[in-house]
PDB file of C-alpha atoms in Angstrom:
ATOM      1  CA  UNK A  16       0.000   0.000   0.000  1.00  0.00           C
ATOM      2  CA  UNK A  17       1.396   3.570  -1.038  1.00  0.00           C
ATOM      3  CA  UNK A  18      -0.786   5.702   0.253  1.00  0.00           C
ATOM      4  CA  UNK A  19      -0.676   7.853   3.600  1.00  0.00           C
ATOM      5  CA  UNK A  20      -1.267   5.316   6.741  1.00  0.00           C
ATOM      6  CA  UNK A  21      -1.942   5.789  10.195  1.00  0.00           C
ATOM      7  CA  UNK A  22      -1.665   4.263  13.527  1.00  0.00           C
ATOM      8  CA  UNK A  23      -4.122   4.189  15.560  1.00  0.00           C
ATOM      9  CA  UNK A  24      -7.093   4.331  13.866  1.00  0.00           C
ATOM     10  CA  UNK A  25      -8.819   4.398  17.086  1.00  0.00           C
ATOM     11  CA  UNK A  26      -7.896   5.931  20.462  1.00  0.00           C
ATOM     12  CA  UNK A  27     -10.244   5.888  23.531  1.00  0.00           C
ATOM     13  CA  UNK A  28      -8.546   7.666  26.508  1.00  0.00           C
ATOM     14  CA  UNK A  29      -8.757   8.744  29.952  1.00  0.00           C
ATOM     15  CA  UNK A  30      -8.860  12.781  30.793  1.00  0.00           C
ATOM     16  CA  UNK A  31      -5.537  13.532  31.878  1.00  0.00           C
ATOM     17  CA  UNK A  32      -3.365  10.693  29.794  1.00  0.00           C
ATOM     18  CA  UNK A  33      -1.079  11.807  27.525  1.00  0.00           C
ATOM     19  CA  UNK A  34      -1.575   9.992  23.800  1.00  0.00           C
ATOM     20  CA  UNK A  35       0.626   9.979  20.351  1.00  0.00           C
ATOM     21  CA  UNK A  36      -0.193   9.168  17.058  1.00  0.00           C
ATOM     22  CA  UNK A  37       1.598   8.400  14.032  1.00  0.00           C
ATOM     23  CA  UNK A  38       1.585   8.980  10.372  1.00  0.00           C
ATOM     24  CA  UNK A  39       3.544   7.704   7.349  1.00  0.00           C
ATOM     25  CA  UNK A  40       3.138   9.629   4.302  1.00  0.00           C
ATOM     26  CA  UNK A  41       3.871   8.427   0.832  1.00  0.00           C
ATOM     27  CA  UNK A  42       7.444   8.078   0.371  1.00  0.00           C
ATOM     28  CA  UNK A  43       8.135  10.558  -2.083  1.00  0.00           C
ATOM     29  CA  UNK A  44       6.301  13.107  -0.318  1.00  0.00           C
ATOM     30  CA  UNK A  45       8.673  16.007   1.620  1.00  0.00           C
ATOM     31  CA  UNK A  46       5.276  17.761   3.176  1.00  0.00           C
ATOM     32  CA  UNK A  47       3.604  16.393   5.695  1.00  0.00           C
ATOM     33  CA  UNK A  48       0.388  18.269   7.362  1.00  0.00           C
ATOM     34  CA  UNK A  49      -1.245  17.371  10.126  1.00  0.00           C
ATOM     35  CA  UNK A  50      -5.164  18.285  10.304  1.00  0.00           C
ATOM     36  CA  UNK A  51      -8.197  18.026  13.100  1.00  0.00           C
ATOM     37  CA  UNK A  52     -11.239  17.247  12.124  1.00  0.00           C
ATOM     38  CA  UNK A  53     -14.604  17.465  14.465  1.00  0.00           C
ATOM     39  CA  UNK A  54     -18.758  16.349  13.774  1.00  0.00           C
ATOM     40  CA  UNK A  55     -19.776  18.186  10.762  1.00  0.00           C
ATOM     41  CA  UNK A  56     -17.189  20.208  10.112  1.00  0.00           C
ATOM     42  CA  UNK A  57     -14.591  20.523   7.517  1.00  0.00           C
ATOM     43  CA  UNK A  58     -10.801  19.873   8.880  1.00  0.00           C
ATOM     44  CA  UNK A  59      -8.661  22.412  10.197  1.00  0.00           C
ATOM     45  CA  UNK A  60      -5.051  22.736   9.901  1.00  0.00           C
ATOM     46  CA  UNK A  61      -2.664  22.523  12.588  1.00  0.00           C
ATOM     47  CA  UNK A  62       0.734  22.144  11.607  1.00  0.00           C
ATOM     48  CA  UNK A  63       2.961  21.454   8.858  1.00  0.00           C
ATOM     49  CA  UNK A  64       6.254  20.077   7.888  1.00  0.00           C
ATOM     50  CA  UNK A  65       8.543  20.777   4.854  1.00  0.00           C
ATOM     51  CA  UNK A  66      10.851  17.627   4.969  1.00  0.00           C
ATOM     52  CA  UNK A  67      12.208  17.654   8.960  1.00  0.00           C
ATOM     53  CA  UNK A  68      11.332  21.182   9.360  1.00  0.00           C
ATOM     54  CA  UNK A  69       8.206  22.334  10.924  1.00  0.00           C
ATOM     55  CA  UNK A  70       7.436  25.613   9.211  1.00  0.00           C
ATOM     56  CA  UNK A  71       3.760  26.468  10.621  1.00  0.00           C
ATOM     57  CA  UNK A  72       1.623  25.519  13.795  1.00  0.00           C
ATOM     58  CA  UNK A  73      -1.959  26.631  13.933  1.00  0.00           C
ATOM     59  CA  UNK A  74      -3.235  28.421  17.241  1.00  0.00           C
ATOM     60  CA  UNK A  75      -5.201  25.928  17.762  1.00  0.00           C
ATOM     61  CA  UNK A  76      -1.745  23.737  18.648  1.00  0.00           C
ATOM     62  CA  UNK A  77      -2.117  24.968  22.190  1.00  0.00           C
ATOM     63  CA  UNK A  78       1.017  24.189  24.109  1.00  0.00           C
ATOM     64  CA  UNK A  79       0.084  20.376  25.063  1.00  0.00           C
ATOM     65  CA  UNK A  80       0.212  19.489  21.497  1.00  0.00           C
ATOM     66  CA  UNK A  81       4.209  18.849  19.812  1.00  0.00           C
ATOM     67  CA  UNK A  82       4.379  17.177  16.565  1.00  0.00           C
ATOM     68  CA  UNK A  83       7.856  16.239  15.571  1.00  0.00           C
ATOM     69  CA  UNK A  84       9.336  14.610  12.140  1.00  0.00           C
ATOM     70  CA  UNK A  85      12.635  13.402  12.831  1.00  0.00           C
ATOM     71  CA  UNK A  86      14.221  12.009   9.344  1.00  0.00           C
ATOM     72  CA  UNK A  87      11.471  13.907   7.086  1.00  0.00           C
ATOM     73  CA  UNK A  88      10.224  10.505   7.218  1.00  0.00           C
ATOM     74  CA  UNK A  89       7.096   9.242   9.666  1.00  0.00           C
ATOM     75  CA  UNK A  90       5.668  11.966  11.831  1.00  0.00           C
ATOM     76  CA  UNK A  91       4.195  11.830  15.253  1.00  0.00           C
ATOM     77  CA  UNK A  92       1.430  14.091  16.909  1.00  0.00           C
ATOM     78  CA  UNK A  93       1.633  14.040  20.752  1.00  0.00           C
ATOM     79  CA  UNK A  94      -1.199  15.929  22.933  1.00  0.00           C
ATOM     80  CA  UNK A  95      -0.070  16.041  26.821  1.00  0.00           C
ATOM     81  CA  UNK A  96      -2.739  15.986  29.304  1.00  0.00           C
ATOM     82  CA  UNK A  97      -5.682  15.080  26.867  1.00  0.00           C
ATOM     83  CA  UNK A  98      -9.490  17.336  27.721  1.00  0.00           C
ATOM     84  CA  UNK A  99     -12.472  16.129  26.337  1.00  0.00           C
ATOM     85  CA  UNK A 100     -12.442  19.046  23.945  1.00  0.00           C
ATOM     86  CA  UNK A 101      -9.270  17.113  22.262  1.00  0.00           C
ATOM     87  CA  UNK A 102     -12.238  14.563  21.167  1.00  0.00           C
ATOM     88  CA  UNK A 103     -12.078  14.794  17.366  1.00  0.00           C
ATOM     89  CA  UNK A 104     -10.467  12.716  13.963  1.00  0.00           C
ATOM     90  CA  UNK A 105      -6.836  13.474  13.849  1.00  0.00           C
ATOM     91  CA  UNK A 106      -5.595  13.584  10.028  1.00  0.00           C
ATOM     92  CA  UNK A 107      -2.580  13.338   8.544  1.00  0.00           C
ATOM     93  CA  UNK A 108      -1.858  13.998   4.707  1.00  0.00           C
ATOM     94  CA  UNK A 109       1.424  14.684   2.659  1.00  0.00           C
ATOM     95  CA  UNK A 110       2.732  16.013  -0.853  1.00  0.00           C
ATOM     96  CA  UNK A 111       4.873  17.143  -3.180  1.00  0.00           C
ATOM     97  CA  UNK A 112       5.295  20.922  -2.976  1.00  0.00           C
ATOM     98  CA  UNK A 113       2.639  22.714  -5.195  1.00  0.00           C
ATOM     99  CA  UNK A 114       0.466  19.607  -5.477  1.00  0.00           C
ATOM    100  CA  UNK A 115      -2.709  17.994  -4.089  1.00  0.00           C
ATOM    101  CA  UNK A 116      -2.402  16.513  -0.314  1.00  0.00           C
ATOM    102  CA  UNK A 117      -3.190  12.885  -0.454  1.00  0.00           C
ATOM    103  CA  UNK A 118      -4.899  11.896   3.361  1.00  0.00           C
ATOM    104  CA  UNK A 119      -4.777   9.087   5.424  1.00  0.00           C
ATOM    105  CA  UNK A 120      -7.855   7.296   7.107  1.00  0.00           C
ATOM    106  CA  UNK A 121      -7.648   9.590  10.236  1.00  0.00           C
ATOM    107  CA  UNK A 122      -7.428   8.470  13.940  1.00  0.00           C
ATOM    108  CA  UNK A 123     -10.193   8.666  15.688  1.00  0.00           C
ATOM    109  CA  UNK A 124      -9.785  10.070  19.497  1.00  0.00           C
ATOM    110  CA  UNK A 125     -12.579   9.678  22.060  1.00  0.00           C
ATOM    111  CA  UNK A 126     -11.460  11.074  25.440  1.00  0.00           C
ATOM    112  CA  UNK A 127     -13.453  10.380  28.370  1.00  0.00           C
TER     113      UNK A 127
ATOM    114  CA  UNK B   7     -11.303  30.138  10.625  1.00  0.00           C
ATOM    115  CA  UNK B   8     -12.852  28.281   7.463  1.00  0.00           C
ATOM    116  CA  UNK B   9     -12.605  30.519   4.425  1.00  0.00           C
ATOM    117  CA  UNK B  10     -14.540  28.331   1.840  1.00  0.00           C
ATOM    118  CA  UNK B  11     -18.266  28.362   2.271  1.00  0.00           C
ATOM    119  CA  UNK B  12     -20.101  25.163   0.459  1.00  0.00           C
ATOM    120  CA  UNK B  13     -23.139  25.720  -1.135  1.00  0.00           C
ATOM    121  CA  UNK B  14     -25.656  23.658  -0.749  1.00  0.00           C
ATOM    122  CA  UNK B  15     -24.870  22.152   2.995  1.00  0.00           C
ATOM    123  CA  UNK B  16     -26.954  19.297   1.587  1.00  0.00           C
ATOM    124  CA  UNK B  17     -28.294  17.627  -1.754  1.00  0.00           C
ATOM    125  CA  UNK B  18     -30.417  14.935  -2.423  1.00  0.00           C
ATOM    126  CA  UNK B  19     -30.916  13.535  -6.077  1.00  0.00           C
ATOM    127  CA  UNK B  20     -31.518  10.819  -7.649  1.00  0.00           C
ATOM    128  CA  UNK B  21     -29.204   8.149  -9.841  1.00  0.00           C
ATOM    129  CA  UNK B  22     -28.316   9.554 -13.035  1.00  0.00           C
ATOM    130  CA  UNK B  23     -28.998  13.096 -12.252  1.00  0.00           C
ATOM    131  CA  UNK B  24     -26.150  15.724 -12.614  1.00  0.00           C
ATOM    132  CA  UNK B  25     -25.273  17.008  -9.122  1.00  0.00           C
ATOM    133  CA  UNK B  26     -23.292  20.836  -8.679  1.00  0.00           C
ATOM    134  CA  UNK B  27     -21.869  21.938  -5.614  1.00  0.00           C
ATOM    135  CA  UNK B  28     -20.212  25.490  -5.384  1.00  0.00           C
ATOM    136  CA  UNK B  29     -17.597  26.949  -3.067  1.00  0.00           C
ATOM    137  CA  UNK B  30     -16.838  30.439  -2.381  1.00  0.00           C
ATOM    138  CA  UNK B  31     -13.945  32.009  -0.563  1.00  0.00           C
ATOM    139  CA  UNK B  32     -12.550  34.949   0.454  1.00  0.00           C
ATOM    140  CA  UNK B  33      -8.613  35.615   0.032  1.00  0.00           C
ATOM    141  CA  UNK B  34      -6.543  35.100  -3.176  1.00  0.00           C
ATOM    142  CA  UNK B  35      -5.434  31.613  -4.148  1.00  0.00           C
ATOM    143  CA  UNK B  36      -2.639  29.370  -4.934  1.00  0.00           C
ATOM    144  CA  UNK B  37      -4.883  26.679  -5.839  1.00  0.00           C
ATOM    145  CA  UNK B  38      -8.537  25.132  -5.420  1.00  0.00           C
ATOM    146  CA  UNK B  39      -8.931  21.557  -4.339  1.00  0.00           C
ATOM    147  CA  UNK B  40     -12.101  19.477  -3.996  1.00  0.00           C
ATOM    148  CA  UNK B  41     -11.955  16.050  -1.471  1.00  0.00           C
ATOM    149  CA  UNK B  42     -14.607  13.326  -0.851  1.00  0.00           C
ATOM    150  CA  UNK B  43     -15.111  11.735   2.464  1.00  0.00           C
ATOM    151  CA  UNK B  44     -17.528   8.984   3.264  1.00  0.00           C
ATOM    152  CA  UNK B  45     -18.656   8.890   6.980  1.00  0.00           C
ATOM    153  CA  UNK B  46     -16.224   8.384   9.365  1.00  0.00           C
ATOM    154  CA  UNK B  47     -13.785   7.844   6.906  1.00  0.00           C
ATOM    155  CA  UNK B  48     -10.347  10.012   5.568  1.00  0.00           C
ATOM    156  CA  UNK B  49     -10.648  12.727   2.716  1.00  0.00           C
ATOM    157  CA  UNK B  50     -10.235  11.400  -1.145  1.00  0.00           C
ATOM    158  CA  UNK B  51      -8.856  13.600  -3.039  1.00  0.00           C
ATOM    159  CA  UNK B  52     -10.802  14.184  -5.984  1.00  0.00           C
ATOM    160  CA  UNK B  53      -9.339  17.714  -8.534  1.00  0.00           C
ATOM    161  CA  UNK B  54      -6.957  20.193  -8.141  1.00  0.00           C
ATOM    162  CA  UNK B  55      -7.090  23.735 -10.054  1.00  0.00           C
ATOM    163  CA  UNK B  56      -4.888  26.374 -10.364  1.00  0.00           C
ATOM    164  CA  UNK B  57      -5.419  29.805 -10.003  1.00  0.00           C
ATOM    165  CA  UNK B  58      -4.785  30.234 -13.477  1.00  0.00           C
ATOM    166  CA  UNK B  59      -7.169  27.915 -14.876  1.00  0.00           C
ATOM    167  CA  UNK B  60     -10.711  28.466 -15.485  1.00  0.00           C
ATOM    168  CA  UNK B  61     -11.694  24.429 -15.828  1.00  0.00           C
ATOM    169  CA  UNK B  62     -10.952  21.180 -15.222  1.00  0.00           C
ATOM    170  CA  UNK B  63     -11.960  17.492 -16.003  1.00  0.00           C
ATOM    171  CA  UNK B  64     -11.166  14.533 -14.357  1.00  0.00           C
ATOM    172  CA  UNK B  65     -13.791  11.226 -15.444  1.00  0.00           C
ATOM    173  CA  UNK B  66     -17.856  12.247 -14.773  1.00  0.00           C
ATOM    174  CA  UNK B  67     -16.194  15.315 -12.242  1.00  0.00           C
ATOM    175  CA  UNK B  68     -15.663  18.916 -13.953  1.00  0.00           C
ATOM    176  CA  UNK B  69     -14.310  21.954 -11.522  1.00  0.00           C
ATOM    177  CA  UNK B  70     -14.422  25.880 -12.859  1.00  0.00           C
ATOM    178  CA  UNK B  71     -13.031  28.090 -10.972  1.00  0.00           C
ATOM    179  CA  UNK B  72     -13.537  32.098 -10.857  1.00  0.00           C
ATOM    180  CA  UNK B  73     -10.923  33.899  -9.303  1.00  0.00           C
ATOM    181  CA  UNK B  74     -13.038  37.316 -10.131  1.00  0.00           C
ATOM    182  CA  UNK B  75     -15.840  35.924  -8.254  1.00  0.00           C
ATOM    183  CA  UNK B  76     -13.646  33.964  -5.844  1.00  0.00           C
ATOM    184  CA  UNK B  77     -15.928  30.845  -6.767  1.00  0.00           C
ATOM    185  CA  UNK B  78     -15.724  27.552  -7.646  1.00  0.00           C
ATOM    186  CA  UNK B  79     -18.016  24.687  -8.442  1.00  0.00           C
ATOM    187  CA  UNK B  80     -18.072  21.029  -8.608  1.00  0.00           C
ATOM    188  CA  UNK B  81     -20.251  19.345 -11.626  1.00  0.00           C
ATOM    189  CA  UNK B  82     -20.574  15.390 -10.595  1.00  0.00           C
ATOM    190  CA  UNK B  83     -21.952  14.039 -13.959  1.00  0.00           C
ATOM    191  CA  UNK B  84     -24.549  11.055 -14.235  1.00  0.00           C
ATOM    192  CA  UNK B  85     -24.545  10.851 -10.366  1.00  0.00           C
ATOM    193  CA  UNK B  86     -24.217   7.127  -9.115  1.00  0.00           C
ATOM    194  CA  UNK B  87     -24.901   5.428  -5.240  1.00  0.00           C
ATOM    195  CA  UNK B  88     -21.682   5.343  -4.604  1.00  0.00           C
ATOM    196  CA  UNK B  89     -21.364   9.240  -4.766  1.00  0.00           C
ATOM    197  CA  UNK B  90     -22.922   9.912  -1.949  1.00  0.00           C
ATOM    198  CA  UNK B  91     -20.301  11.168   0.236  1.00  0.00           C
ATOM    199  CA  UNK B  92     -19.806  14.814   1.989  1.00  0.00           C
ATOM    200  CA  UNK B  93     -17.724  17.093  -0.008  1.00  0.00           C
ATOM    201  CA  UNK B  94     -15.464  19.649   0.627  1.00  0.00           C
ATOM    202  CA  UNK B  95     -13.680  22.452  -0.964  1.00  0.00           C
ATOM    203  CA  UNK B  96     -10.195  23.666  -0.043  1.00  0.00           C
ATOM    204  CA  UNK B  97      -7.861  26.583  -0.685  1.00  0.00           C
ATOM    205  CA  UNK B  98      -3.981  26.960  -0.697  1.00  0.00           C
ATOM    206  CA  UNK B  99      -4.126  30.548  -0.040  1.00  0.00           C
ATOM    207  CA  UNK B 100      -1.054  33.057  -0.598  1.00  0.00           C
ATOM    208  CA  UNK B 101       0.150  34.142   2.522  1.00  0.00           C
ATOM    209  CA  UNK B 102       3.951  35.066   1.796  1.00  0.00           C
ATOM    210  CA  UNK B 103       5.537  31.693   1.350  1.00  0.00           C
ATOM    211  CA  UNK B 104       3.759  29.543   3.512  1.00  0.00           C
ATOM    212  CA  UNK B 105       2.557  27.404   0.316  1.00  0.00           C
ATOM    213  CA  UNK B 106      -0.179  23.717   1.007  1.00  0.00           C
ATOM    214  CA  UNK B 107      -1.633  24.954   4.259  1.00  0.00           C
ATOM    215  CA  UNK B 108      -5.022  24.475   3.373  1.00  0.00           C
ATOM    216  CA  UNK B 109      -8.781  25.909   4.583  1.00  0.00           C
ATOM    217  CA  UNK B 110     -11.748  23.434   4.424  1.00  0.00           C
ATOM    218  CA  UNK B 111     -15.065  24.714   3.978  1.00  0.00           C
ATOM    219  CA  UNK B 112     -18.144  22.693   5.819  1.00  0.00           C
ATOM    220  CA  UNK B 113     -18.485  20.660   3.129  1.00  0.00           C
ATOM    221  CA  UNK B 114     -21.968  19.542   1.319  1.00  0.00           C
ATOM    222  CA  UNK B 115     -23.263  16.463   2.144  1.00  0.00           C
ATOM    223  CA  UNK B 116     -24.765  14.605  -1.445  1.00  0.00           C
ATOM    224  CA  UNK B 117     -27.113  11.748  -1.485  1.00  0.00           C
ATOM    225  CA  UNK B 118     -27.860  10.249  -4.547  1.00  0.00           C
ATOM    226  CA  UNK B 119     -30.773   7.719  -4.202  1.00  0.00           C
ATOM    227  CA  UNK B 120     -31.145   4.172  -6.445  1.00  0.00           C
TER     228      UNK B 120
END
């Protein structure tokens, strides 16, 4: 499978816990954006990396949230000290500069 | 903040029907990009166009897009079941170099009966 993947695809967690997510994009791919995406509404960016370098973070990244790409490989998305607000689908998608972002199939996070 | 607007929020139709959707939005463009999602599931994407193209084709979908209107619409041709989806447009907005950060709209969601 080439396309974007994602692990977990489902998360149910305790107030409080701290989880992490991961995402590989499609090889080629140098960007790699990471969206949230809540009931009925359309996704909303939060952060994006140009190979290893993270070059924006939405203000919705409050400070619990730290996404890191080490190689400019596999990304992760960590959220510290998870609120039930945090409940949403958590997507990932990559491309080529200047090109359309192909998504993964989203993890799901329930916090309770 | 969500800077395309989908219009309708919802459409019903039946199989075989043509179904449009439009999109407006408010800042200039890089690019336009539509995206299917079925429920519960990750965003397909379906068309890009460029801010210096007026139309596009890809299969039964056709995308215009006017930048002097700051609109865009999606034509789904000889609608089928398996259409039914929620669709949403996006913009890559110029905002000094920060290039692929894109804004969803709310997306409509299309039913296309048997």
């Amino acid at each position: 499978d080439t396309g974007v993947s994602q692990d977990p695809r489902h998360k149910i967690t305790k107030r409080g816990q701290n989880v992490t997510f991961r995402c590989d994009p499609i090889s080629e791919h140098n960007r790699l954006y990471w969206y949230r995406q809540t009931l009925g509404q359309g996704p909303e960016f939060l952060t994006y990396f140009q190979n290893e370098a993270q070059l924006e973070k939405s203000r919705l990244l409050s400070d619990r949230f730290s996404a890191e790409r080490p190689k400019g490989s596999f990304s992760t998305l960590e959220i510290q000290r998870t609120e039930q607000g945090d409940s949403a689908m958590y997507l990932c998608a990559s491309s080529l500069e200047r090109a359309g972002q192909f998504f993964g199939p989203g993890t799901r996070l329930t916090v309770l | 903040s969500q800077q395309g607007e989908e219009d309708p929020q919802a459409l019903s139709i039946q199989e075989g029907e043509n179904a449009t959707m439009n999109c407006s939005y408010k800042t200039s463009i890089n690019n336009l990009q539509w995206y299917r999602q079925n429920s519960g599931r990750g965003l397909v994407h379906l068309i890009l166009i460029r801010s210096n193209e007026r139309e596009k084709h890809s299969g039964r979908l056709r995308v215009t897009l006017d930048t002097s209107k700051k609109s865009s619409s999606l034509l789904i041709t000889a609608s089928r079941a398996a259409d039914t989806a929620s669709y949403f447009c996006a913009t890559d907005a110029v905002v000094g170099t920060s290039y692929g950060k894109l804004t969803f709209g709310q997306g409509t969601i299309l039913t296309v009966h048997p």
